[in-house]
Tab-separated table of N, CA and C in Angstrom:
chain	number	residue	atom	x	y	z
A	1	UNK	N	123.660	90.227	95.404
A	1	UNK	CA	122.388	90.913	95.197
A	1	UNK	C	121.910	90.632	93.767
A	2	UNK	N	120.659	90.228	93.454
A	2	UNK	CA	119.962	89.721	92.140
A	2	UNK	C	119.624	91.232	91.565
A	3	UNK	N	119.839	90.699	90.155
A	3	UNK	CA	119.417	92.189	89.603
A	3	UNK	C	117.447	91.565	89.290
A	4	UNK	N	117.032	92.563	89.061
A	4	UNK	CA	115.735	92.548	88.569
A	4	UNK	C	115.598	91.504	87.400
A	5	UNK	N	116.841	91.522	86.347
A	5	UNK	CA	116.632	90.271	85.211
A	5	UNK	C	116.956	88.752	85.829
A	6	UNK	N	117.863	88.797	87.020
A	6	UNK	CA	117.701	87.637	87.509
A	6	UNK	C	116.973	87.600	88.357
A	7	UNK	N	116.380	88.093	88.798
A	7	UNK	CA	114.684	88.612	90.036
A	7	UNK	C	113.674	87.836	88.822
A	8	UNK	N	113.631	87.983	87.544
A	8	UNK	CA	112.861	87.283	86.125
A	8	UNK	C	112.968	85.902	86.425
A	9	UNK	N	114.437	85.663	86.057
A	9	UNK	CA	114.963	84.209	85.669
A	9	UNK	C	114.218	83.097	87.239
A	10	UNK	N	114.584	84.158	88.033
A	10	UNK	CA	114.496	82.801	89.310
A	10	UNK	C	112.994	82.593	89.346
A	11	UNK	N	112.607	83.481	89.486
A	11	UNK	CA	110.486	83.861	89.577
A	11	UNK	C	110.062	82.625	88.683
A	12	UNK	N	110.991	82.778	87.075
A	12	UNK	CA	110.101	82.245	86.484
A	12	UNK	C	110.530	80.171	86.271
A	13	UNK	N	111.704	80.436	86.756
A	13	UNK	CA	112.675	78.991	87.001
A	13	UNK	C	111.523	78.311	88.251
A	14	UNK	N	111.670	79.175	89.283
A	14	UNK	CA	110.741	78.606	90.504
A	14	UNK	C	109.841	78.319	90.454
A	15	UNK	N	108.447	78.726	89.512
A	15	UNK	CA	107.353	78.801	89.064
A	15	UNK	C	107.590	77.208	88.042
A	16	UNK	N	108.322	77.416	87.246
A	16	UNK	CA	108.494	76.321	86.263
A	16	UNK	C	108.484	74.817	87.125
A	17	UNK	N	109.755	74.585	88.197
A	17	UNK	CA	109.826	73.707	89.062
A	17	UNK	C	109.006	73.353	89.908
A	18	UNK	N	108.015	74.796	90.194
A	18	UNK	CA	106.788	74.384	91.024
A	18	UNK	C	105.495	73.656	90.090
A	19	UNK	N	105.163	74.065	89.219
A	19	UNK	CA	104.584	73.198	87.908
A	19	UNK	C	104.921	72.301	87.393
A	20	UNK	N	105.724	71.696	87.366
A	20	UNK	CA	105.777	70.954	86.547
A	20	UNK	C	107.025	70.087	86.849
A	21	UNK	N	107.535	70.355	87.746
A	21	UNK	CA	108.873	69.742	88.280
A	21	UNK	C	110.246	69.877	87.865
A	22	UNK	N	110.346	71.195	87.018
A	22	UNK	CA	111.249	70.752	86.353
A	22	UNK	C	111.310	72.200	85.190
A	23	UNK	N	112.509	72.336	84.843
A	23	UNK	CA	112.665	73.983	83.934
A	23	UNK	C	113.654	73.684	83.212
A	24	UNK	N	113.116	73.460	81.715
A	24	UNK	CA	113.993	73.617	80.880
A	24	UNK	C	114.358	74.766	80.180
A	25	UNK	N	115.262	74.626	79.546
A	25	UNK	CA	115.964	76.567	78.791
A	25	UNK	C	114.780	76.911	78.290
A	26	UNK	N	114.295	75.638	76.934
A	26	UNK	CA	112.825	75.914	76.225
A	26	UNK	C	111.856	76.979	76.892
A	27	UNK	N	111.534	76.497	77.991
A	27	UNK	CA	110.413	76.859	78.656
A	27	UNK	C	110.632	78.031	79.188
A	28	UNK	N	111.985	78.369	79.586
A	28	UNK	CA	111.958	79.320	80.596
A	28	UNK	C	112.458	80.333	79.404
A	29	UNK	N	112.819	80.619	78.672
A	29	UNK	CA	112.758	81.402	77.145
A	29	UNK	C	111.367	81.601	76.763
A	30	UNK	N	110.440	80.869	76.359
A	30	UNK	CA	109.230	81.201	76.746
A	30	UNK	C	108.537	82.087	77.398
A	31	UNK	N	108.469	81.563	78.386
A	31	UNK	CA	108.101	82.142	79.439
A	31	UNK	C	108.759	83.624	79.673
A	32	UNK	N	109.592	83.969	79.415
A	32	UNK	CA	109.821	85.285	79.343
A	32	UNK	C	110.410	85.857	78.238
A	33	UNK	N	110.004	85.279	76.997
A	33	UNK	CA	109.738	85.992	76.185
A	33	UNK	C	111.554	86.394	75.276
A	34	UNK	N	112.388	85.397	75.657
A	34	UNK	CA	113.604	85.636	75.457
A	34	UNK	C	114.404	84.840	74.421
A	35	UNK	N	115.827	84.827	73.810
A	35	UNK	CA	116.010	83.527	73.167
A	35	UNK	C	116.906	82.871	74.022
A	36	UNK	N	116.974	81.421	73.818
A	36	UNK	CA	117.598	80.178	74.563
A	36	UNK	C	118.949	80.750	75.194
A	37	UNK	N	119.786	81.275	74.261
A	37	UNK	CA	121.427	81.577	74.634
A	37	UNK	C	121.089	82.505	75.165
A	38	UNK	N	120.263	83.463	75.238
A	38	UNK	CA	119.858	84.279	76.837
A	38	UNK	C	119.519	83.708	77.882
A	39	UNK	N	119.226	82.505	77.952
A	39	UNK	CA	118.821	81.787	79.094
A	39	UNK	C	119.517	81.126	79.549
A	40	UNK	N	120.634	80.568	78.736
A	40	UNK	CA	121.693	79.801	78.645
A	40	UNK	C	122.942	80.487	79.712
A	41	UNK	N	122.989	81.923	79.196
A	41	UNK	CA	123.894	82.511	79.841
A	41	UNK	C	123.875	83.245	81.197
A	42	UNK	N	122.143	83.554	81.076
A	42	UNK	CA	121.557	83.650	83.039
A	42	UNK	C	121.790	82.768	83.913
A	43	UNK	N	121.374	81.495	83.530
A	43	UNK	CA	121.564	80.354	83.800
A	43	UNK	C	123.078	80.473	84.427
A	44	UNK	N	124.055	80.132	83.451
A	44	UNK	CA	125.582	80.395	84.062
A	44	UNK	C	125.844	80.916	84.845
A	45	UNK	N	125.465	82.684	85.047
A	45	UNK	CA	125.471	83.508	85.943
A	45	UNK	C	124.852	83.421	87.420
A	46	UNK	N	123.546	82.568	87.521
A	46	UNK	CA	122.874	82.186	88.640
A	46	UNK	C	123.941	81.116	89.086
A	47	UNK	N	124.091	80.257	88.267
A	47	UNK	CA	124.792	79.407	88.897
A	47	UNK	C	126.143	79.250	89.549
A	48	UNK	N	127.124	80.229	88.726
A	48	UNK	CA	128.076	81.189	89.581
A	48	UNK	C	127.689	81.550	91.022
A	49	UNK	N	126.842	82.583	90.909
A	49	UNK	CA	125.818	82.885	92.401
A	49	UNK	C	125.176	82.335	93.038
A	50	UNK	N	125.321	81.162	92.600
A	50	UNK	CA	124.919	80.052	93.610
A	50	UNK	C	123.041	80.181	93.976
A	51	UNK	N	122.778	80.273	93.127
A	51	UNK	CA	121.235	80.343	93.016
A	51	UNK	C	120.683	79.084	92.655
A	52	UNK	N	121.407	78.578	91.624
A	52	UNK	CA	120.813	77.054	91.108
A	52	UNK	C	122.216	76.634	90.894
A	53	UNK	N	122.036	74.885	90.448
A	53	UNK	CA	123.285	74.285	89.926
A	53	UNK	C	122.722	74.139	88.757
A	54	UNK	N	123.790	73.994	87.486
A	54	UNK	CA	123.698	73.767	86.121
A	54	UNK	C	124.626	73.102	85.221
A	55	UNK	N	123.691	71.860	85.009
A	55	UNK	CA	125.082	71.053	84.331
A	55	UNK	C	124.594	70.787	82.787
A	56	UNK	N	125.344	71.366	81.974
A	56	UNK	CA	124.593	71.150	80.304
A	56	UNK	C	123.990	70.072	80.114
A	57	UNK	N	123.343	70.079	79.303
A	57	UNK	CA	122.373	68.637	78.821
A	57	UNK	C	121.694	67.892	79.744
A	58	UNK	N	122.106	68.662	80.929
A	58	UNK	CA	121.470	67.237	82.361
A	58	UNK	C	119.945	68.441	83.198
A	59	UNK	N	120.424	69.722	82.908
A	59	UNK	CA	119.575	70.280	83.665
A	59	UNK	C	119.935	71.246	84.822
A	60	UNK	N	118.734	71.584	85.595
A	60	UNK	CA	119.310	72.159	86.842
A	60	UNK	C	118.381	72.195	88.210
A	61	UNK	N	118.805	72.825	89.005
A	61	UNK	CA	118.274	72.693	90.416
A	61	UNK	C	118.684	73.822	90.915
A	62	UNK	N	117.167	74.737	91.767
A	62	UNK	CA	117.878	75.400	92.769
A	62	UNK	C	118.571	75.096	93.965
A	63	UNK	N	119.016	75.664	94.413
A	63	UNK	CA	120.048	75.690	95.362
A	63	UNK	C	118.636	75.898	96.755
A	64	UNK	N	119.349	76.215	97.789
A	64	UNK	CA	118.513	76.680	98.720
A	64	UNK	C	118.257	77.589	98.948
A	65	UNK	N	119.533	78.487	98.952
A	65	UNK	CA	119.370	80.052	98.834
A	65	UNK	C	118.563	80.715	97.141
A	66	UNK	N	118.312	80.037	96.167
A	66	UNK	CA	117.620	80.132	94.871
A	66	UNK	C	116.184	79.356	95.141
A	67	UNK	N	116.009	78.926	96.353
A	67	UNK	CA	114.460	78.486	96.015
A	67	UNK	C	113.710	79.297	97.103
A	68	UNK	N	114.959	79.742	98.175
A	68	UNK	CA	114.227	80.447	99.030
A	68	UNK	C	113.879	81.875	98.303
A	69	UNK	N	115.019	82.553	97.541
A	69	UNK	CA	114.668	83.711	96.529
A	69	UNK	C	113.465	83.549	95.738
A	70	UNK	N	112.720	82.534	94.952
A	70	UNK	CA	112.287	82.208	93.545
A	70	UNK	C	111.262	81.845	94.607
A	71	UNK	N	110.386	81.574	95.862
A	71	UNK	CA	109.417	82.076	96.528
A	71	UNK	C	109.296	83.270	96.858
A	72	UNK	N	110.205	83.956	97.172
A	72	UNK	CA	109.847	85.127	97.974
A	72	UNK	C	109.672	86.093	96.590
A	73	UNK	N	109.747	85.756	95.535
A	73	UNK	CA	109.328	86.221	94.213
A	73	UNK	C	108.372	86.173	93.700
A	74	UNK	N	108.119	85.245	93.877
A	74	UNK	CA	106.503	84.374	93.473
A	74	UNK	C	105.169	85.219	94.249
A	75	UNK	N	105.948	85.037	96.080
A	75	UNK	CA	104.992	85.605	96.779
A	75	UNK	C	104.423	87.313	96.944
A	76	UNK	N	105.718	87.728	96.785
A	76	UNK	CA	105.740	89.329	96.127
A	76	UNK	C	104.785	89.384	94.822
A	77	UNK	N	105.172	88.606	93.809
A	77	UNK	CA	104.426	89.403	92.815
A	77	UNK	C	103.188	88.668	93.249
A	78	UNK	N	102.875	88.100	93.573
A	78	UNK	CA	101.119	87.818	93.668
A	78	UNK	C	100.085	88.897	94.690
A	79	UNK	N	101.556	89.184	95.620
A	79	UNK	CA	101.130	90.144	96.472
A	79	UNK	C	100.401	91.207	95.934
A	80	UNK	N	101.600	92.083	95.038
A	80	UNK	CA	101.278	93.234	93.812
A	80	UNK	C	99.971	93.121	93.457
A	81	UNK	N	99.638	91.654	92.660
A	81	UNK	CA	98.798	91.788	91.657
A	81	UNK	C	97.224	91.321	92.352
A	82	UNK	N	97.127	90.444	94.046
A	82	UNK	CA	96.636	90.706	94.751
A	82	UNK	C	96.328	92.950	95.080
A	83	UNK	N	97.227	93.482	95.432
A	83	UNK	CA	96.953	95.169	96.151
A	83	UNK	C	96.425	95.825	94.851
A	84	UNK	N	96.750	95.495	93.716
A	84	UNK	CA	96.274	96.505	92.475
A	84	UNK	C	94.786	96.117	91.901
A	85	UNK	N	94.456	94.525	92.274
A	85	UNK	CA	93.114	94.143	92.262
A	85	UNK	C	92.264	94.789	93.193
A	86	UNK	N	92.725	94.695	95.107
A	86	UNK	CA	91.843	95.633	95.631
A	86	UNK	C	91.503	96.836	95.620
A	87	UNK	N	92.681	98.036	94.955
A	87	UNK	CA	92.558	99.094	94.668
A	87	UNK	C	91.641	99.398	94.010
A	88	UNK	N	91.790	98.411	92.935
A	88	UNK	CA	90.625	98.456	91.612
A	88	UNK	C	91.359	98.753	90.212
A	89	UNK	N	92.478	98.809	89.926
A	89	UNK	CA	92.808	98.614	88.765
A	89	UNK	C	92.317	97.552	87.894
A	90	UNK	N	92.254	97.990	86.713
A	90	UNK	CA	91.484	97.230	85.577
A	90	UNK	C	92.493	95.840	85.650
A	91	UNK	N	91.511	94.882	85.497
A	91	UNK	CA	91.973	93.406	85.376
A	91	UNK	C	93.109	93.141	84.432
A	92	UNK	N	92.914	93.854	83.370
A	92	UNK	CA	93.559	93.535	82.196
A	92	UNK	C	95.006	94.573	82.064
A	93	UNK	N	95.355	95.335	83.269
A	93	UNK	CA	96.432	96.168	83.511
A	93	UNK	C	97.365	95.333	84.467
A	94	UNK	N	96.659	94.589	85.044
A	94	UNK	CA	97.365	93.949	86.575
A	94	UNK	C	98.322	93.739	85.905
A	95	UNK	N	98.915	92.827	85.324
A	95	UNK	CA	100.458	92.034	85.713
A	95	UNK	C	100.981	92.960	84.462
A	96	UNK	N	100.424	93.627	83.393
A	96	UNK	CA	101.867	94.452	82.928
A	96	UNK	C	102.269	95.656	84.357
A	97	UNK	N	101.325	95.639	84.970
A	97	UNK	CA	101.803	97.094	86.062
A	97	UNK	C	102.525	96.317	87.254
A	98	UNK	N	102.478	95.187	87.186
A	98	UNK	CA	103.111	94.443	88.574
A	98	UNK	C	104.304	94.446	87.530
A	99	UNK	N	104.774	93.776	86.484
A	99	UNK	CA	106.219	93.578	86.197
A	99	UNK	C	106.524	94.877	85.844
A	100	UNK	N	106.338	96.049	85.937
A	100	UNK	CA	106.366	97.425	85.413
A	100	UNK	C	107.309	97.788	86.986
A	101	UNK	N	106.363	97.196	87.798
A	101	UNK	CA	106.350	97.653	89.440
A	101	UNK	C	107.661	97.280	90.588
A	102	UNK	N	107.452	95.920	90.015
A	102	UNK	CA	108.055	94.640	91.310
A	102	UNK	C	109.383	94.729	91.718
A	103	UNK	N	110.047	95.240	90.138
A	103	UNK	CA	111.763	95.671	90.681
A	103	UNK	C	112.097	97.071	91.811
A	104	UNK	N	110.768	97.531	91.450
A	104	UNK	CA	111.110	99.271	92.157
A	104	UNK	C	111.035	99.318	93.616
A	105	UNK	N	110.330	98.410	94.297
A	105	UNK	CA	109.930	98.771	95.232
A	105	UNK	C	110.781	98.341	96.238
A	106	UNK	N	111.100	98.557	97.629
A	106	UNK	CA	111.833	97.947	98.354
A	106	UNK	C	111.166	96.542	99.482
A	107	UNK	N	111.967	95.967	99.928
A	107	UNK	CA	111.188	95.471	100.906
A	107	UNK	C	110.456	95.466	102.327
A	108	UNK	N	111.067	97.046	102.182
A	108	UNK	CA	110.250	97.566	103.270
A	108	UNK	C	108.545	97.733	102.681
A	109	UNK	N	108.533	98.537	101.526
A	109	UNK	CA	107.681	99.239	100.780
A	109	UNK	C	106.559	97.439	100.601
A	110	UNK	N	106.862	96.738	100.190
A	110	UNK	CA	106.035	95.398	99.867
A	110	UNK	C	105.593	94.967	101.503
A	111	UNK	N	106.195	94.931	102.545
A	111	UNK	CA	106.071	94.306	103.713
A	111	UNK	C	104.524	95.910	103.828
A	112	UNK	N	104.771	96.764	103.744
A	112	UNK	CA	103.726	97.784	104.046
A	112	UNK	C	102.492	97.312	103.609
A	113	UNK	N	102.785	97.013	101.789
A	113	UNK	CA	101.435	96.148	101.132
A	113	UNK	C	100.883	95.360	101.911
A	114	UNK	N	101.971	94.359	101.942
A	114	UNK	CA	101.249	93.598	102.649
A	114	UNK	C	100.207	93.565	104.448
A	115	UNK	N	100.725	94.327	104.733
A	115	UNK	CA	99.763	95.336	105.916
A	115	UNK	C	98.596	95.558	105.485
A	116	UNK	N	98.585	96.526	104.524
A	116	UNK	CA	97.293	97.192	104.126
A	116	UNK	C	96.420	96.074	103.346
A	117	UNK	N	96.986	95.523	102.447
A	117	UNK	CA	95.659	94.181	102.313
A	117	UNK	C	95.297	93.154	103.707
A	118	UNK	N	96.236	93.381	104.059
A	118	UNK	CA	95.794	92.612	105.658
A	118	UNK	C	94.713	92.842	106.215
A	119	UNK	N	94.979	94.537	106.290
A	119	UNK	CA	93.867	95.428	106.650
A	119	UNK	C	92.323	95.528	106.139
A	120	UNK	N	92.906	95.441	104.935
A	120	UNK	CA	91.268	95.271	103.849
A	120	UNK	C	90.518	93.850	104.085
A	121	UNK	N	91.140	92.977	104.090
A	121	UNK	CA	90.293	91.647	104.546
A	121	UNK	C	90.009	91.631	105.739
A	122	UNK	N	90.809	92.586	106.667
A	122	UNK	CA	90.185	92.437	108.125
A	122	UNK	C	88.513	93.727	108.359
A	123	UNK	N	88.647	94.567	107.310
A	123	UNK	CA	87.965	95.342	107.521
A	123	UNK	C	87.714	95.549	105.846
A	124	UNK	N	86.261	94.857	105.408
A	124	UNK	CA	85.896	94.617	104.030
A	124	UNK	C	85.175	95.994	103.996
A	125	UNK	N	84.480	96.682	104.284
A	125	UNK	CA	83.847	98.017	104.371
A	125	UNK	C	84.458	98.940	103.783
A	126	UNK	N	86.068	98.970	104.297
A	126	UNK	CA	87.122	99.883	104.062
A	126	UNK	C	87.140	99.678	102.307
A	127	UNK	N	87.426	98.686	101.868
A	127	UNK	CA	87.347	98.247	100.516
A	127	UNK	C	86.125	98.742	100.034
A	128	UNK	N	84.885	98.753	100.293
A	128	UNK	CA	83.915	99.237	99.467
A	128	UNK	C	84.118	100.639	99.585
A	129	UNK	N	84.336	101.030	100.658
A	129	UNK	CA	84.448	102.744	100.801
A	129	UNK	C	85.801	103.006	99.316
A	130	UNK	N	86.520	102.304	99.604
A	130	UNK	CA	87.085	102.617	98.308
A	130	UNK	C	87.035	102.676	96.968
A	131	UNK	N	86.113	101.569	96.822
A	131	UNK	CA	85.752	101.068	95.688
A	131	UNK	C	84.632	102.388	95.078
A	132	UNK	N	83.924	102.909	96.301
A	132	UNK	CA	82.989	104.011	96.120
A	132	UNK	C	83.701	105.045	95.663
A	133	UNK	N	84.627	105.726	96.240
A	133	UNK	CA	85.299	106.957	96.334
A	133	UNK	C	85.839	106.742	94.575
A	134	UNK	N	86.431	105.488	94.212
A	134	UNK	CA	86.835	105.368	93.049
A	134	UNK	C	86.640	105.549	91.740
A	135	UNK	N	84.563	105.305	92.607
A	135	UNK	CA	84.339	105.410	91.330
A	135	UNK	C	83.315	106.746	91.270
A	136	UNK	N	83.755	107.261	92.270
A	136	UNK	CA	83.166	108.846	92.419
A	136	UNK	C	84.291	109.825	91.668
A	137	UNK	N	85.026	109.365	91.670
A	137	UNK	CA	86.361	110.239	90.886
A	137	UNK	C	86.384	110.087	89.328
A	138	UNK	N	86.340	108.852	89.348
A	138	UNK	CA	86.025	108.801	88.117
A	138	UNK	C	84.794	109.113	86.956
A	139	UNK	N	83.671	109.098	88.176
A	139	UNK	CA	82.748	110.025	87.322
A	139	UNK	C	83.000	111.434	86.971
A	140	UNK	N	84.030	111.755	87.869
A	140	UNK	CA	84.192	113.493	87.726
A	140	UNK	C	84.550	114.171	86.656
């Protein structure tokens, strides 16, 4: 079972490989904001768990079971930051409230999201009715 910091590492490893072909420590330190020998040592740990392979100086690769994870990561959080856009949260809140969010929820709880935006594109009305009510509250 991935903890939420390696729920980080793979999201942002997968993302890296999907861009650009390829994830170095550099980048993926970067990208989340970490230093190298923190990445260095996730790295190890994924690769123990068989998430990616990792061979010093040469690089790495997910695995299958690490690329099938590091989508279903990808697709979750876009999901999030897709449901908090239709709600109507402010643009500029989305993704600190999705990485605030993404570890908490279960996968029952995300498969629901994903229902209810289902719902909203099948029935765009519903969305304005919301969008109304939203901002009837907020005038209050």
């Amino acid at each position: 079972m991935a903890t939420p910091s390696m729920e980080d590492y793979l999201e942002r490893i997968y993302k890296l490989i999907d861009e650009k072909g390829y994830a170095r420590v550099s980048d993926i330190a970067e990208g989340l904001e970490v230093h190298p020998s923190s990445v260095t040592k996730m790295i190890q740990k994924l690769d123990k768990d068989n998430y990616l392979v990792y061979e010093k100086y040469r690089g790495l690769i997910l695995t299958s079971k690490g690329q099938k994870m590091g989508k279903r990561l990808v697709v979750r959080h876009q999901l999030l930051e897709d449901f908090l856009t239709v709600i109507g949260v402010a643009e500029e809140n989305i993704y600190k409230d999705v990485e605030g969010i993404e570890h908490h929820l279960s996968w029952d709880s995300i498969t629901c999201i994903e229902a209810l935006l289902e719902y909203f594109k099948l029935n765009p009305e519903r969305t304005e009715e919301l969008m109304q009510l939203k901002k009837e509250m907020d005038e209050a």
